[in-house]
Amino acid sequence: MSSFLGRMKEYPSISIDRFDRDNVSAKAYFLSHCHKDHMKGLRAPLLKRRLACSLKVYLYCSPVTKELLLTSPKYAFWENRIRPIEVDTPTQISLVDEATGEKEDVLITLLPAGHCPGSVMFLFQGQNGTVLYTGDFRLAKGEVARMELLHSGNRVKEIDSIYLDTTFCDPKYFQIPSREECLYGILELVRSWITLSPHHVVWLNCKAAYGYEYLFTNLSEEFGAKVHVNKLDMFKNMPEILCHVTTNSRTQIHACRHPSNEEFLRGNRLPCGMFSDDGVPLRIISIKPSTMWFGERTRKTSVIARTGDSSYRACFSFHSSYSEIKDFLSYIQPMNAYPNVIPVGKAVADVEEILKPLCRSFSESSVIRYKPLGSLKRTRNVNLLEKDEDGIEDLFDDYPLTHLKQKIFRDNCCWKSEENLLSAKCEHSKPRENPSASPVPVTTTVNFVECEESNGEEDDDEEADAPLPVPEHKPSESGARSVVCTDLAENKLDNCMHVKSAADVVPKWSTFFKSAVEGDDVLDNENHVERSGDDKNSQSPKLISDSDDDSTHISSMNSSQSTHISEQGSQGWDGQADTVLVSSQERRAAEMASVHRSSFSILEGDLHEEILPEGQSTVKCNLIIDAKQLPFGVSKHQGEVLDLTKAECARKADSQSSSDFEIPSSPGAELPHPSKLQYLYQQLATGDAITALQQD
DNA sequence: GCGATCAGTT
DNA sequence: CACAACTGATCGC
């Protein structure tokens, strides 16, 4: 919960995410996202009066945040005083002193924050320095490096101060499973249940807050069943979300709410009161998204925990974990870092103590730096697969080309874009066509060593005493505990909240909006209970024990699955690969490879991370090549252990390589050339000259 | 009756 | 037990 008071030292005439007390007198207001704890005072009479008197004071936020805010009539008075700024579009604003008429120009850049729809970070550049206010954020490891507007040329911008979401900035929250892992876990749990019969329904016990939308859209897209919610008017101009939610309760997936949710559930009723129309009682499971974290020295286990006969907890986090924050901060290396969130029982000083070592001022004071040519700019950490051919020249590059690329909008012209945006055409998500035409199926299993510590416990479930993830049926072949995943990431092009490869198209917020809801197909009340085509031909994984009691239909997601899950009909290795996870990079790589007639695939990847005393870690990726798939008839290399750098491995499996939130490509980054990829995969397969990977 | 604050809920 | 983020009760104007 934000404890930021609203003002930054460098730009004290600006108020962000706080609108009460002396924030009322600010020259400009900023709202990072539409959660109540960031909107204090935003509809108070004091602020209303200020707006009436000071006609030049505006609220700046993302177009989506504006849309969500204005959904509530309580904020309608803001209508003409909000200036939406497009994400990733540096925009100059003027802070006007109404008494003297003095003006101060500040360049504002909104960066996607990955916290909820419309959530952004604010980058301020002006005469008082460069300051980044993160708001609340969840960015995966490495995503900051792909934010072009945080860079000048090939280097990260010099950030004087950062105001940081420190919600989980404590080593005890060292790791939180990635968005993809969590999503896939939930998808498979839902699949295992709702495919049993039309009377099997799931209820997602979500809080009343924005942030679950990408879960809804992915579920709807995967199962062809819209998610039942209480309200959808806030999404009226967001067709990508709107077309996946419904107020029609005749669906198998519910995220509806009622003040006495739990009682409804106990009575085997959904909060919306939905009942079956043929007399057969509904079979309901509840899935409660909540944050699960894993300490530095613990191993990840399931992202799903069973908390009762028909209740589950699913890992879900709106905020970055400690290691994600660390990655973010140590990449940016600001001079100063200030926490926005102080957990109860902690003091500001405690959190600052954690942040300090990650700041530049700390490393500069502890290490004497030789700067023969004055102030050398830090070079950006370069990803393994990225080339940095001009690293040396970079040091002297005072005129980065990116500046030419950045379109700087002046105050006025920026606002025009909203009209375009509002009239932009809705791109309805299309069902995937001809899945059998997909390239060679490539799946990877990421196995996690069993976690002794489960940090996600809560005792608020009535059945909290139920053992946490304990397999009820023994895995048949493999004892590996796995996260169940499918390769669904592909083609989920929701511009806001869908899982998407970082290399995909840069988002256009405009596709989020349209002038009016098109036709009835979006808001209609048709029944979407019928199952998708995929499920009809079901190769449906047998997650269910043979017991008649289907309330124990799935032991837990860390029990081994007898069938791997893939949409691509890769039945060849059913029963071999217990669980699968495909990162978008691997998927992309696979597609590229397949294009180039490379007909083998990586079947399993085992990830180990070794924590070294200095706190640095090496990661070993154990890529097991499926011999059956190899064109070379090589089988002896199964289990070959490759030493890759942490960065590369993290990209592959550990760290949430793709995101639902759009991060533009790294400046200067290149997609590996297909021929190169093929070569790499061949090397991998044969086990030869692996070092070539590292040299690259 | 409204808003600020605190307590309670999930 | 903690956690986020909401809803509801209470108090003061």
XYZ file of C-alpha atoms (C1' of nucleotides) in Angstrom:
719
model
C 0.000 0.000 0.000
C 1.466 3.262 -1.091
C 2.805 5.513 1.606
C 4.207 8.030 -0.833
C 3.123 11.469 0.279
C 2.696 12.862 -3.198
C 5.748 15.028 -3.714
C 9.196 14.375 -5.086
C 12.145 16.384 -3.830
C 13.226 17.362 -7.337
C 9.865 18.545 -8.619
C 7.968 19.650 -5.544
C 5.333 21.523 -7.506
C 4.052 18.235 -8.914
C 1.819 15.855 -6.990
C 1.658 12.195 -7.849
C -0.821 9.610 -6.601
C -1.785 11.780 -3.639
C -4.236 14.624 -3.878
C -4.988 15.467 -0.289
C -3.522 18.022 2.091
C -0.918 20.302 0.559
C -0.934 18.300 -2.656
C -4.012 20.271 -3.585
C -1.856 23.288 -4.365
C 0.340 21.471 -6.892
C 0.866 22.882 -10.385
C 0.177 19.526 -11.990
C -1.263 16.222 -10.836
C -0.234 12.769 -11.945
C -2.067 9.494 -11.468
C -0.069 6.331 -12.157
C -3.021 3.927 -12.079
C -6.576 3.554 -10.919
C -6.268 1.936 -7.501
C -7.862 3.641 -4.546
C -4.733 3.866 -2.442
C -3.225 6.044 -5.158
C -6.266 8.272 -5.454
C -6.468 9.797 -2.004
C -8.150 13.161 -2.202
C -8.871 12.861 -5.889
C -12.546 13.569 -5.431
C -12.383 15.717 -2.329
C -14.205 19.077 -2.297
C -10.915 20.837 -1.649
C -9.482 19.616 -4.913
C -12.742 20.249 -6.735
C -12.573 23.856 -5.622
C -8.976 24.165 -6.685
C -9.867 22.976 -10.159
C -12.627 25.527 -10.401
C -10.226 28.324 -9.472
C -7.105 27.240 -11.313
C -8.022 26.565 -14.872
C -4.502 25.631 -15.888
C -3.976 22.752 -13.567
C -4.396 19.296 -15.077
C -4.288 15.655 -14.188
C -1.895 13.643 -16.322
C -2.307 9.924 -16.717
C -2.444 7.226 -19.353
C -5.448 7.095 -21.699
C -6.578 3.845 -20.115
C -6.385 5.278 -16.612
C -8.454 8.226 -17.778
C -11.022 5.868 -19.190
C -11.211 3.809 -15.999
C -11.337 6.867 -13.786
C -14.165 8.484 -15.686
C -16.215 5.314 -15.472
C -17.149 6.417 -11.991
C -19.496 9.416 -11.976
C -17.747 10.550 -8.813
C -14.802 11.571 -10.912
C -16.819 13.019 -13.766
C -15.792 16.537 -12.800
C -12.290 15.640 -14.010
C -13.534 15.068 -17.541
C -12.103 18.236 -19.051
C -9.126 18.481 -16.802
C -7.412 15.236 -17.632
C -4.647 15.232 -20.165
C -3.948 11.689 -21.155
C -0.408 11.032 -22.319
C 0.344 8.150 -24.592
C 2.668 5.541 -23.190
C 6.236 5.690 -24.519
C 5.684 9.140 -25.947
C 7.884 11.840 -24.418
C 5.640 14.823 -23.926
C 6.532 18.273 -22.771
C 4.330 19.988 -20.257
C 4.546 23.391 -18.678
C 4.238 23.941 -14.981
C 2.778 27.398 -14.631
C 3.025 29.505 -11.544
C -0.310 31.238 -11.537
C 0.873 34.117 -9.388
C 3.928 35.098 -11.408
C 3.102 33.489 -14.738
C 6.481 31.780 -14.634
C 6.749 28.611 -16.612
C 8.855 25.542 -16.119
C 8.976 22.935 -18.841
C 9.268 19.288 -17.947
C 9.492 16.372 -20.323
C 7.232 13.551 -19.221
C 7.445 9.970 -20.414
C 4.973 7.294 -19.401
C 6.408 3.796 -19.250
C 4.307 0.657 -18.907
C 4.319 -0.559 -15.318
C 2.674 -3.967 -15.674
C 0.592 -3.531 -12.551
C -2.945 -3.169 -13.858
C -4.616 -1.787 -16.980
C -3.367 1.692 -17.659
C -0.673 1.569 -15.015
C 2.445 3.524 -15.819
C 5.673 4.818 -14.399
C 6.490 8.489 -14.868
C 9.856 9.657 -16.080
C 10.434 13.351 -15.472
C 13.220 15.200 -17.225
C 13.772 18.857 -16.572
C 16.032 21.402 -14.996
C 15.929 19.672 -11.639
C 17.166 16.403 -12.993
C 15.878 13.098 -14.278
C 13.533 11.354 -11.917
C 11.609 8.123 -12.243
C 8.444 7.552 -10.254
C 7.465 3.920 -10.646
C 4.009 3.912 -9.127
C 3.151 0.285 -8.486
C 4.823 -2.028 -10.927
C 5.518 -5.576 -11.873
C 8.272 -5.975 -14.379
C 10.027 -9.217 -15.020
C 13.752 -9.536 -14.852
C 15.305 -7.939 -17.886
C 12.285 -5.928 -18.931
C 13.761 -2.662 -17.790
C 16.614 -3.231 -20.218
C 14.113 -3.306 -23.033
C 12.555 0.031 -22.275
C 13.955 2.151 -24.989
C 12.925 5.443 -23.477
C 14.985 4.745 -20.381
C 18.014 4.759 -22.618
C 20.034 7.268 -24.505
C 21.728 5.525 -27.332
C 22.862 2.216 -25.952
C 23.123 3.377 -22.396
C 20.639 3.652 -19.645
C 19.766 7.226 -18.808
C 21.306 8.749 -15.752
C 18.530 8.741 -13.223
C 19.054 11.087 -10.341
C 16.309 9.728 -8.187
C 13.854 6.917 -8.286
C 10.646 6.681 -6.282
C 10.110 2.991 -6.128
C 7.352 0.455 -5.458
C 8.911 -1.370 -2.534
C 5.931 -3.564 -1.711
C 8.002 -6.737 -1.898
C 11.398 -5.146 -1.460
C 12.540 -7.547 1.169
C 14.691 -10.639 0.611
C 11.957 -12.782 2.093
C 9.954 -12.132 -1.079
C 12.950 -13.158 -3.098
C 11.043 -14.832 -5.848
C 7.473 -14.772 -7.057
C 6.573 -17.083 -9.933
C 6.329 -15.271 -13.206
C 3.107 -14.004 -14.640
C 3.236 -16.701 -17.279
C 3.791 -19.514 -14.832
C 0.913 -18.293 -12.717
C -1.354 -17.854 -15.681
C -0.568 -21.276 -17.050
C -1.099 -22.872 -13.687
C -4.533 -21.316 -13.436
C -5.379 -22.195 -17.025
C -4.605 -25.835 -16.432
C -6.479 -25.966 -13.178
C -9.499 -24.422 -14.860
C -9.155 -26.752 -17.808
C -8.964 -29.799 -15.618
C -12.244 -28.835 -14.010
C -14.511 -27.277 -16.582
C -13.874 -29.961 -19.150
C -15.419 -32.534 -16.836
C -18.952 -31.442 -17.619
C -20.938 -28.301 -18.321
C -21.950 -28.312 -14.672
C -18.387 -27.919 -13.516
C -17.733 -24.245 -12.984
C -14.901 -22.250 -11.506
C -15.193 -19.148 -9.409
C -12.243 -16.780 -9.346
C -12.193 -15.107 -5.992
C -10.726 -11.813 -7.145
C -10.597 -8.587 -5.231
C -12.523 -5.653 -6.529
C -9.630 -4.054 -8.278
C -8.213 -3.686 -11.714
C -5.390 -6.045 -12.474
C -7.018 -9.413 -13.122
C -8.099 -8.563 -16.642
C -5.334 -10.425 -18.391
C -6.332 -13.514 -16.455
C -9.917 -13.136 -17.668
C -8.996 -12.507 -21.269
C -6.621 -15.441 -21.377
C -9.134 -17.790 -19.800
C -11.852 -16.648 -22.146
C -9.648 -16.974 -25.169
C -8.422 -20.386 -24.146
C -11.755 -21.926 -23.302
C -14.124 -19.911 -25.430
C -16.115 -19.076 -22.347
C -16.462 -15.472 -21.311
C -15.795 -14.632 -17.709
C -18.787 -13.537 -15.693
C -18.187 -10.249 -13.909
C -20.451 -7.841 -12.053
C -19.795 -4.841 -14.224
C -18.243 -4.193 -17.551
C -19.009 -0.580 -18.364
C -15.472 0.431 -17.417
C -14.270 -1.597 -20.383
C -16.747 -0.134 -22.835
C -13.944 1.442 -24.794
C -11.544 -1.457 -24.379
C -12.815 -4.061 -26.790
C -9.902 -6.388 -26.155
C -11.084 -6.821 -22.611
C -14.773 -6.319 -23.206
C -15.090 -9.198 -25.596
C -13.867 -11.627 -22.931
C -16.099 -10.658 -20.041
C -19.829 -10.829 -19.718
C -22.651 -10.052 -17.340
C -24.403 -13.199 -18.486
C -24.013 -15.724 -15.706
C -24.415 -18.736 -18.003
C -20.749 -19.475 -18.282
C -18.372 -21.882 -16.613
C -15.932 -19.201 -15.528
C -17.003 -16.687 -12.927
C -15.302 -13.744 -11.325
C -18.493 -12.188 -10.037
C -18.622 -10.912 -6.490
C -21.141 -10.515 -3.740
C -20.687 -9.167 -0.220
C -21.257 -12.645 1.161
C -19.296 -14.576 -1.405
C -18.203 -17.235 0.992
C -21.645 -18.088 2.229
C -22.849 -18.493 -1.312
C -20.025 -20.869 -1.955
C -20.745 -22.886 1.126
C -24.260 -23.294 -0.165
C -22.851 -24.491 -3.469
C -24.021 -21.358 -5.186
C -22.084 -18.813 -7.122
C -22.071 -15.214 -5.889
C -24.240 -14.331 -8.856
C -26.768 -16.943 -7.841
C -26.346 -18.904 -11.023
C -27.771 -22.388 -10.906
C -28.017 -25.066 -13.496
C -31.163 -25.169 -15.559
C -31.516 -28.926 -15.771
C -31.636 -29.775 -12.111
C -28.098 -31.104 -11.975
C -26.316 -29.236 -9.218
C -23.309 -27.153 -10.135
C -19.902 -28.355 -9.133
C -17.966 -25.299 -8.072
C -14.314 -24.843 -7.269
C -12.972 -21.530 -6.060
C -9.613 -20.199 -7.068
C -8.231 -17.361 -5.057
C -5.449 -15.389 -6.645
C -2.921 -14.399 -4.034
C 0.753 -13.738 -3.846
C 3.009 -16.687 -3.160
C 6.630 -16.040 -2.688
C 9.724 -18.086 -2.250
C 12.805 -17.193 -0.324
C 16.259 -16.939 -1.746
C 17.264 -20.392 -0.678
C 14.043 -22.135 -1.313
C 12.968 -23.735 -4.504
C 9.862 -22.915 -6.309
C 7.120 -25.431 -6.226
C 3.596 -25.245 -7.466
C 1.885 -22.021 -8.361
C -1.369 -23.635 -7.274
C -2.070 -24.679 -3.740
C -5.039 -26.651 -2.683
C -6.666 -25.192 0.392
C -9.732 -27.370 0.698
C -11.937 -29.874 -1.031
C -12.954 -27.380 -3.624
C -10.794 -24.373 -2.943
C -7.457 -23.455 -4.360
C -5.063 -20.622 -4.080
C -3.310 -19.553 -7.237
C -0.189 -17.487 -7.305
C -0.770 -14.012 -8.616
C 1.148 -10.829 -7.993
C 0.667 -7.255 -9.078
C 4.045 -6.279 -7.687
C 7.610 -7.168 -8.475
C 9.445 -9.574 -6.238
C 12.622 -8.660 -4.435
C 14.797 -10.135 -7.147
C 12.811 -8.322 -9.815
C 13.164 -5.044 -7.945
C 16.849 -5.737 -7.513
C 17.226 -6.383 -11.209
C 15.330 -3.214 -12.005
C 17.235 -1.027 -9.609
C 20.677 -2.381 -10.241
C 20.129 -1.847 -13.934
C 19.063 1.753 -13.548
C 21.508 2.538 -10.752
C 19.943 5.781 -9.690
C 21.813 8.207 -7.484
C 19.008 8.080 -4.951
C 16.196 5.675 -4.335
C 13.165 6.427 -2.217
C 10.634 3.822 -1.187
C 6.979 4.431 -2.012
C 5.813 1.622 0.222
C 6.800 1.087 3.826
C 5.466 -2.226 5.116
C 3.859 -2.158 8.532
C 6.368 -2.764 11.249
C 9.141 -1.314 9.150
C 10.633 2.120 9.116
C 11.573 4.172 6.084
C 15.191 3.725 7.108
C 14.853 -0.069 6.978
C 13.704 -0.026 3.392
C 16.230 2.609 2.386
C 18.911 0.406 3.839
C 17.895 -2.319 1.409
C 17.833 0.109 -1.505
C 21.127 1.827 -0.793
C 23.484 -0.866 -2.093
C 21.678 -0.812 -5.378
C 22.208 2.876 -5.951
C 25.022 4.429 -7.888
C 25.931 6.744 -5.048
C 26.718 3.690 -2.961
C 28.922 1.992 -5.496
C 30.644 5.252 -6.280
C 31.464 5.882 -2.682
C 32.800 2.400 -2.140
C 34.698 1.997 -5.389
C 37.062 4.589 -6.721
C 36.334 5.067 -10.347
C 38.942 6.274 -12.769
C 37.384 8.715 -15.153
C 40.155 9.875 -17.481
C 37.835 11.615 -19.865
C 35.560 13.247 -17.427
C 32.290 11.623 -16.832
C 32.132 8.338 -18.623
C 28.667 7.114 -19.084
C 27.874 3.649 -17.941
C 27.351 1.203 -20.683
C 24.230 -0.803 -20.650
C 24.413 -4.420 -19.661
C 24.220 -6.274 -22.860
C 22.130 -9.312 -23.268
C 23.892 -12.358 -24.549
C 22.084 -12.460 -27.812
C 22.305 -8.773 -28.400
C 25.176 -7.372 -30.256
C 27.023 -4.392 -29.008
C 29.378 -3.772 -31.800
C 29.989 -0.172 -31.031
C 30.503 -0.409 -27.330
C 33.619 1.703 -27.290
C 32.293 4.474 -29.439
C 29.336 4.577 -27.118
C 31.432 6.114 -24.431
C 31.894 9.171 -26.542
C 28.552 9.252 -28.130
C 27.004 12.435 -26.943
C 24.361 12.537 -29.553
C 22.436 9.341 -29.351
C 20.396 8.485 -32.369
C 17.426 7.554 -30.288
C 16.859 11.208 -29.716
C 16.090 11.545 -33.352
C 13.623 8.738 -33.147
C 11.783 10.150 -30.224
C 8.893 12.151 -31.304
C 8.436 14.885 -28.874
C 4.930 16.122 -28.719
C 4.199 19.570 -27.586
C 1.453 20.096 -25.146
C -1.204 20.739 -27.691
C -0.593 18.251 -30.401
C -0.462 15.417 -27.974
C -4.071 15.752 -26.999
C -5.206 15.314 -30.530
C -4.078 11.763 -30.446
C -6.930 10.866 -28.224
C -9.412 11.510 -30.940
C -7.631 9.074 -33.154
C -7.497 6.779 -30.304
C -11.161 6.943 -29.607
C -12.045 6.286 -33.168
C -9.605 3.465 -33.625
C -11.143 0.264 -34.809
C -11.581 -2.637 -32.529
C -9.414 -5.578 -33.342
C -11.424 -8.449 -32.117
C -9.400 -11.336 -31.056
C -9.688 -14.029 -33.593
C -9.692 -17.671 -32.805
C -6.476 -19.256 -33.742
C -6.778 -20.702 -37.124
C -5.583 -24.058 -38.158
C -3.504 -24.968 -35.164
C -2.215 -28.012 -36.936
C -0.349 -25.734 -39.259
C 1.822 -24.633 -36.391
C 5.504 -25.235 -36.599
C 7.253 -28.108 -34.951
C 5.931 -28.356 -31.446
C 8.524 -27.275 -28.999
C 7.956 -27.648 -25.364
C 10.155 -27.322 -22.390
C 9.670 -28.548 -18.917
C 10.950 -26.496 -16.097
C 11.278 -28.555 -13.003
C 11.698 -27.011 -9.699
C 13.300 -28.565 -6.761
C 10.806 -29.108 -4.061
C 10.223 -26.131 -1.898
C 10.378 -26.735 1.790
C 9.034 -23.380 2.642
C 5.665 -22.374 1.442
C 5.178 -18.763 2.118
C 1.780 -18.336 0.683
C -0.155 -19.694 3.602
C -3.168 -17.961 4.841
C -5.554 -19.141 7.391
C -8.574 -17.416 6.100
C -9.841 -20.390 4.213
C -12.132 -22.510 6.160
C -10.098 -25.487 5.158
C -6.751 -24.013 5.800
C -5.723 -27.108 7.630
C -5.855 -29.059 4.452
C -2.355 -30.023 3.506
C -0.706 -27.737 1.073
C 0.193 -29.182 -2.252
C 0.513 -32.859 -1.615
C 0.084 -35.112 -4.577
C -2.790 -37.443 -4.074
C -1.794 -39.715 -6.837
C 1.765 -40.647 -7.421
C 3.231 -39.380 -10.618
C 3.439 -42.311 -12.945
C 6.860 -41.977 -14.458
C 8.518 -38.921 -13.195
C 8.659 -37.646 -9.679
C 9.434 -34.206 -10.869
C 7.347 -31.453 -9.458
C 6.390 -29.114 -12.123
C 4.456 -26.121 -13.006
C 1.864 -26.975 -15.532
C 1.978 -24.769 -18.483
C 0.945 -24.673 -22.045
C 2.252 -22.734 -24.908
C -0.607 -20.373 -25.041
C 1.368 -17.227 -25.162
C 1.288 -17.066 -28.870
C -0.928 -14.613 -30.560
C -2.555 -13.233 -27.519
C -2.558 -9.751 -28.753
C -4.538 -7.944 -26.207
C -2.702 -4.709 -26.178
C -3.030 -4.205 -22.539
C -2.932 -7.284 -20.510
C -2.171 -10.301 -22.558
C 0.849 -12.424 -22.414
C 2.954 -11.411 -25.268
C 6.426 -11.880 -26.465
C 8.592 -8.897 -25.915
C 9.635 -9.054 -29.495
C 6.084 -8.589 -30.655
C 4.714 -5.449 -32.056
C 5.028 -2.364 -29.943
C 1.642 -1.623 -28.453
C -0.721 0.895 -29.846
C -2.922 2.174 -27.146
C -5.217 3.299 -29.852
C -6.313 -0.236 -30.499
C -7.701 -0.180 -27.044
C -10.294 2.310 -27.919
C -13.033 2.849 -30.362
C -15.691 5.427 -30.679
C -18.556 3.153 -29.859
C -19.116 -0.410 -28.950
C -19.523 -2.288 -32.138
C -22.639 -4.281 -32.549
C -24.172 -6.558 -30.018
C -21.497 -9.115 -30.248
C -19.568 -7.451 -27.554
C -22.197 -6.793 -25.003
C -24.599 -9.514 -25.863
C -25.820 -12.115 -23.525
C -25.228 -15.150 -25.548
C -24.283 -18.331 -23.922
C -20.640 -19.112 -24.062
C -20.697 -22.242 -22.075
C -19.987 -24.468 -24.976
C -16.498 -25.681 -25.095
C -13.902 -24.731 -27.571
C -13.067 -26.968 -30.442
C -9.847 -27.987 -28.813
C -11.646 -29.505 -25.974
C -14.103 -31.359 -28.037
C -11.446 -33.477 -29.588
C -10.166 -33.645 -26.190
C -6.727 -34.957 -25.610
C -7.667 -33.550 -22.308
C -5.007 -34.299 -19.764
C -6.014 -36.857 -17.271
C -5.491 -34.717 -14.267
C -8.355 -36.313 -12.528
C -8.046 -39.217 -10.248
C -10.335 -42.101 -10.968
C -12.182 -41.498 -7.794
C -15.831 -40.706 -8.162
C -15.324 -37.818 -5.913
C -14.392 -35.211 -8.380
C -13.977 -32.705 -5.647
C -10.536 -34.166 -5.463
C -10.203 -34.010 -9.161
C -6.729 -32.688 -9.121
C -4.231 -33.360 -6.484
C -2.281 -30.225 -7.029
C -0.382 -28.731 -9.808
C 2.871 -30.006 -8.520
C 1.848 -33.541 -8.953
C 2.928 -34.893 -12.206
C 0.533 -34.826 -15.055
C 0.112 -37.917 -17.097
C -0.270 -36.028 -20.303
C 1.511 -32.981 -21.441
C -0.636 -30.158 -22.529
C -0.248 -28.709 -25.911
C -2.590 -27.318 -28.436
C -0.539 -28.609 -31.219
C -1.336 -32.232 -31.178
C 2.144 -33.293 -30.276
C 0.935 -36.630 -29.084
C 4.294 -38.128 -29.878
C 5.496 -37.726 -26.388
C 2.375 -37.876 -24.361
C 3.165 -39.270 -21.017
C 6.810 -38.392 -21.294
C 6.764 -34.746 -20.670
C 4.790 -34.307 -17.534
C 4.346 -30.664 -17.777
C 5.367 -28.097 -20.181
C 6.275 -24.514 -20.272
C 7.233 -22.612 -23.285
C 8.745 -19.248 -22.994
C 8.004 -16.957 -25.821
C 11.651 -16.790 -26.736
C 11.835 -20.506 -27.086
C 8.673 -20.507 -29.000
C 9.988 -17.853 -31.301
C 13.231 -19.691 -31.651
C 11.372 -22.837 -32.442
C 9.320 -21.149 -35.056
C 12.365 -19.693 -36.647
C 14.122 -22.992 -36.519
C 11.204 -24.780 -38.011
C 11.007 -22.310 -40.806
C 14.493 -23.323 -41.602
C 13.717 -26.981 -41.709
C 15.223 -27.789 -38.435
C 13.083 -30.607 -37.252
C 14.074 -31.196 -33.697
C 12.853 -29.704 -30.547
C 13.889 -29.113 -27.041
C 11.807 -31.243 -24.824
C 12.888 -30.499 -21.374
C 14.920 -27.869 -19.699
C 15.998 -28.155 -16.168
C 16.886 -25.009 -14.430
C 19.178 -24.791 -11.480
C 20.332 -21.731 -9.808
C 23.328 -21.756 -7.564
C 23.571 -19.020 -5.073
C 27.143 -18.018 -4.557
C 28.452 -16.456 -1.400
C 28.727 -12.989 -2.863
C 25.086 -13.106 -3.640
C 25.818 -13.601 -7.266
C 24.495 -16.630 -8.895
C 25.147 -18.876 -11.777
C 22.415 -20.614 -13.529
C 22.759 -23.866 -15.270
C 20.314 -24.746 -17.894
C 19.977 -28.408 -18.392
C 18.480 -28.799 -21.773
C 17.413 -32.277 -22.556
C 17.010 -32.892 -26.178
C 14.390 -35.326 -27.233
C 16.300 -37.843 -29.225
C 13.242 -38.919 -31.156
C 12.987 -35.474 -32.583
C 16.581 -35.161 -33.611
C 17.454 -35.367 -37.230
C 20.912 -36.591 -36.398
C 20.039 -39.741 -34.577
C 21.905 -38.506 -31.590
C 20.742 -39.710 -28.265
C 23.782 -39.759 -26.059
C 23.472 -36.111 -25.303
C 20.340 -36.373 -23.316
C 20.872 -34.506 -20.174
C 23.750 -32.488 -21.476
C 24.376 -29.693 -19.066
C 25.141 -26.387 -20.556
C 26.519 -23.439 -18.714
C 24.762 -20.432 -19.918
C 24.919 -17.075 -18.370
C 22.299 -16.191 -15.918
C 20.873 -13.594 -18.199
C 20.224 -16.064 -20.909
C 18.786 -18.698 -18.672
C 16.655 -16.224 -16.921
C 15.292 -15.191 -20.234
C 14.580 -18.770 -21.077
C 12.777 -19.949 -18.089
C 13.153 -18.327 -14.795
C 12.244 -14.830 -15.261
C 9.083 -14.190 -16.997
C 10.539 -13.594 -20.320
C 7.445 -12.289 -21.886
C 5.014 -9.989 -20.349
C 1.477 -8.954 -20.688
C 2.729 -5.469 -20.686
C 4.452 -4.067 -23.582
C 8.094 -3.366 -23.346
C 9.620 -2.184 -26.553
C 12.646 -3.928 -27.899
C 15.995 -2.977 -26.530
C 17.615 -0.224 -28.387
C 20.034 -1.856 -30.706
C 18.701 -5.313 -29.952
C 18.346 -7.779 -32.744
C 16.408 -10.924 -33.168
C 18.883 -13.702 -33.767
C 19.082 -14.537 -37.388
C 17.262 -17.776 -38.176
C 20.322 -19.388 -39.642
C 22.236 -18.543 -36.533
C 19.545 -20.008 -34.407
C 19.544 -23.157 -36.383
C 23.246 -23.385 -35.898
C 22.884 -22.869 -32.189
C 20.266 -25.517 -31.878
C 22.371 -27.907 -33.848
C 25.288 -27.256 -31.551
C 23.011 -27.855 -28.666
C 21.790 -31.074 -30.111
C 25.171 -32.482 -30.900
C 26.788 -31.148 -27.787
C 29.607 -29.686 -29.833
C 31.252 -26.358 -29.431
C 28.804 -25.144 -26.903
C 31.077 -22.286 -26.049
C 30.064 -20.690 -29.259
C 26.904 -19.728 -27.457
C 28.779 -17.821 -24.870
C 30.968 -16.058 -27.280
C 28.044 -14.778 -29.142
C -24.998 13.980 4.908
C -20.352 14.002 3.831
C -15.573 12.835 4.465
C -11.729 11.194 7.242
C -10.268 7.527 9.770
C -10.161 3.104 11.639
C -11.639 -1.588 11.851
C -13.015 -5.569 9.532
C -13.029 -8.800 5.485
C -11.260 -11.709 2.011
C 1.106 -14.732 11.557
C 1.622 -11.065 7.007
C 0.016 -9.166 2.860
C -3.202 -5.821 -0.631
C -7.097 -3.575 -1.320
C -11.400 -3.378 -0.653
C -16.071 -2.369 2.425
C -18.303 -0.844 6.479
C -18.691 1.547 11.111
C -17.856 5.465 13.698
C -16.965 10.163 14.657
C -16.856 15.114 13.891
C -18.216 18.920 11.384
